[in-house]
Amino acid sequence: AELKRELEELRPLGEMTPARLLQKVKTGPEALKYAPVDLFIVYSIKLAECVAYYGFAYVYVTYLSEELGFTDEEAGDLYSAYGLLCTV
């Protein structure tokens, strides 16, 4: 209802300019109160994915170097192949 009222207020005023659009956009942390819940789920999953990827990268290279006796360069080469396969 509030959105419909705001749209009706804008309609007679003519063309939407960037300045008028910026006046209507909520900025700052308070804007997150109006974000859909799905957005928080997507960002939470993305955070978990990044933590898992880089956490595994650290453990993988360290394991190859210390436990399996690979040189740092060989471990880095294997990690780069893993990174390439994850990206493709």
PDB file of C-alpha atoms in Angstrom:
ATOM      1  CA  ALA A   1       0.000   0.000   0.000  1.00  0.00           C
ATOM      2  CA  GLU A   2       2.832   2.370   0.908  1.00  0.00           C
ATOM      3  CA  LEU A   3       4.711   1.556  -2.290  1.00  0.00           C
ATOM      4  CA  LYS A   4       1.565   2.139  -4.355  1.00  0.00           C
ATOM      5  CA  ARG A   5       1.098   5.526  -2.704  1.00  0.00           C
ATOM      6  CA  GLU A   6       4.714   6.473  -3.428  1.00  0.00           C
ATOM      7  CA  LEU A   7       4.355   5.429  -7.057  1.00  0.00           C
ATOM      8  CA  GLU A   8       1.208   7.519  -7.416  1.00  0.00           C
ATOM      9  CA  GLU A   9       3.078  10.493  -5.938  1.00  0.00           C
ATOM     10  CA  LEU A  10       5.799  10.099  -8.548  1.00  0.00           C
ATOM     11  CA  ARG A  11       3.528   9.632 -11.549  1.00  0.00           C
ATOM     12  CA  PRO A  12       2.360  13.250 -11.977  1.00  0.00           C
ATOM     13  CA  LEU A  13       5.848  14.649 -11.466  1.00  0.00           C
ATOM     14  CA  GLY A  14       7.098  13.539 -14.877  1.00  0.00           C
ATOM     15  CA  GLU A  15      10.335  11.904 -15.836  1.00  0.00           C
ATOM     16  CA  MET A  16      12.419  10.097 -13.222  1.00  0.00           C
ATOM     17  CA  THR A  17      15.841  11.727 -12.999  1.00  0.00           C
ATOM     18  CA  PRO A  18      18.822  10.141 -11.255  1.00  0.00           C
ATOM     19  CA  ALA A  19      18.630  12.762  -8.505  1.00  0.00           C
ATOM     20  CA  ARG A  20      14.953  11.967  -7.813  1.00  0.00           C
ATOM     21  CA  LEU A  21      15.699   8.250  -7.869  1.00  0.00           C
ATOM     22  CA  LEU A  22      18.484   8.673  -5.318  1.00  0.00           C
ATOM     23  CA  GLN A  23      16.097  10.560  -3.037  1.00  0.00           C
ATOM     24  CA  LYS A  24      13.758   7.556  -3.012  1.00  0.00           C
ATOM     25  CA  VAL A  25      16.448   4.904  -2.481  1.00  0.00           C
ATOM     26  CA  LYS A  26      17.149   4.001   1.112  1.00  0.00           C
ATOM     27  CA  THR A  27      20.854   3.925   1.843  1.00  0.00           C
ATOM     28  CA  GLY A  28      22.960   2.592   4.654  1.00  0.00           C
ATOM     29  CA  PRO A  29      22.485  -0.367   6.963  1.00  0.00           C
ATOM     30  CA  GLU A  30      18.815   0.442   7.594  1.00  0.00           C
ATOM     31  CA  ALA A  31      18.087  -0.529   3.984  1.00  0.00           C
ATOM     32  CA  LEU A  32      18.868  -4.164   4.849  1.00  0.00           C
ATOM     33  CA  LYS A  33      15.725  -4.296   6.978  1.00  0.00           C
ATOM     34  CA  TYR A  34      13.723  -4.229   3.753  1.00  0.00           C
ATOM     35  CA  ALA A  35      15.792  -6.852   1.912  1.00  0.00           C
ATOM     36  CA  PRO A  36      14.184 -10.222   1.213  1.00  0.00           C
ATOM     37  CA  VAL A  37      15.162 -13.125   3.453  1.00  0.00           C
ATOM     38  CA  ASP A  38      16.436 -15.004   0.403  1.00  0.00           C
ATOM     39  CA  LEU A  39      19.186 -12.416   0.028  1.00  0.00           C
ATOM     40  CA  PHE A  40      20.564 -13.266   3.467  1.00  0.00           C
ATOM     41  CA  ILE A  41      20.426 -16.970   2.606  1.00  0.00           C
ATOM     42  CA  VAL A  42      22.347 -16.416  -0.636  1.00  0.00           C
ATOM     43  CA  TYR A  43      25.018 -14.316   1.079  1.00  0.00           C
ATOM     44  CA  SER A  44      25.331 -16.848   3.907  1.00  0.00           C
ATOM     45  CA  ILE A  45      25.846 -19.666   1.421  1.00  0.00           C
ATOM     46  CA  LYS A  46      28.416 -17.593  -0.479  1.00  0.00           C
ATOM     47  CA  LEU A  47      30.292 -16.870   2.764  1.00  0.00           C
ATOM     48  CA  ALA A  48      30.298 -20.577   3.674  1.00  0.00           C
ATOM     49  CA  GLU A  49      31.525 -21.456   0.177  1.00  0.00           C
ATOM     50  CA  CYS A  50      34.437 -19.003   0.388  1.00  0.00           C
ATOM     51  CA  VAL A  51      35.425 -20.154   3.864  1.00  0.00           C
ATOM     52  CA  ALA A  52      35.375 -23.798   2.735  1.00  0.00           C
ATOM     53  CA  TYR A  53      37.324 -23.121  -0.476  1.00  0.00           C
ATOM     54  CA  TYR A  54      40.120 -21.098   1.100  1.00  0.00           C
ATOM     55  CA  GLY A  55      40.200 -23.257   4.225  1.00  0.00           C
ATOM     56  CA  PHE A  56      40.644 -26.340   2.059  1.00  0.00           C
ATOM     57  CA  ALA A  57      43.310 -24.561   0.015  1.00  0.00           C
ATOM     58  CA  TYR A  58      45.370 -23.889   3.131  1.00  0.00           C
ATOM     59  CA  VAL A  59      44.975 -27.429   4.457  1.00  0.00           C
ATOM     60  CA  TYR A  60      45.592 -28.993   1.024  1.00  0.00           C
ATOM     61  CA  VAL A  61      48.870 -27.202   0.322  1.00  0.00           C
ATOM     62  CA  THR A  62      50.121 -27.706   3.886  1.00  0.00           C
ATOM     63  CA  TYR A  63      49.247 -31.416   3.775  1.00  0.00           C
ATOM     64  CA  LEU A  64      50.997 -31.902   0.436  1.00  0.00           C
ATOM     65  CA  SER A  65      54.109 -30.101   1.675  1.00  0.00           C
ATOM     66  CA  GLU A  66      54.443 -31.485   5.186  1.00  0.00           C
ATOM     67  CA  GLU A  67      52.890 -34.956   5.059  1.00  0.00           C
ATOM     68  CA  LEU A  68      53.519 -36.134   1.497  1.00  0.00           C
ATOM     69  CA  GLY A  69      56.900 -34.457   1.030  1.00  0.00           C
ATOM     70  CA  PHE A  70      56.047 -32.313  -1.990  1.00  0.00           C
ATOM     71  CA  THR A  71      58.080 -29.169  -2.460  1.00  0.00           C
ATOM     72  CA  ASP A  72      56.235 -25.891  -2.075  1.00  0.00           C
ATOM     73  CA  GLU A  73      56.381 -25.410  -5.832  1.00  0.00           C
ATOM     74  CA  GLU A  74      54.893 -28.857  -6.556  1.00  0.00           C
ATOM     75  CA  ALA A  75      52.176 -28.339  -3.947  1.00  0.00           C
ATOM     76  CA  GLY A  76      51.427 -24.945  -5.476  1.00  0.00           C
ATOM     77  CA  ASP A  77      51.190 -26.499  -8.937  1.00  0.00           C
ATOM     78  CA  LEU A  78      48.689 -29.086  -7.708  1.00  0.00           C
ATOM     79  CA  TYR A  79      46.714 -26.407  -5.913  1.00  0.00           C
ATOM     80  CA  SER A  80      46.614 -24.262  -9.050  1.00  0.00           C
ATOM     81  CA  ALA A  81      45.275 -27.262 -11.004  1.00  0.00           C
ATOM     82  CA  TYR A  82      42.625 -27.735  -8.305  1.00  0.00           C
ATOM     83  CA  GLY A  83      41.736 -24.042  -8.478  1.00  0.00           C
ATOM     84  CA  LEU A  84      41.464 -24.233 -12.263  1.00  0.00           C
ATOM     85  CA  LEU A  85      39.130 -27.226 -12.066  1.00  0.00           C
ATOM     86  CA  CYS A  86      36.962 -25.475  -9.470  1.00  0.00           C
ATOM     87  CA  THR A  87      36.706 -22.407 -11.675  1.00  0.00           C
ATOM     88  CA  VAL A  88      35.904 -24.184 -14.933  1.00  0.00           C
TER      89      VAL A  88
END
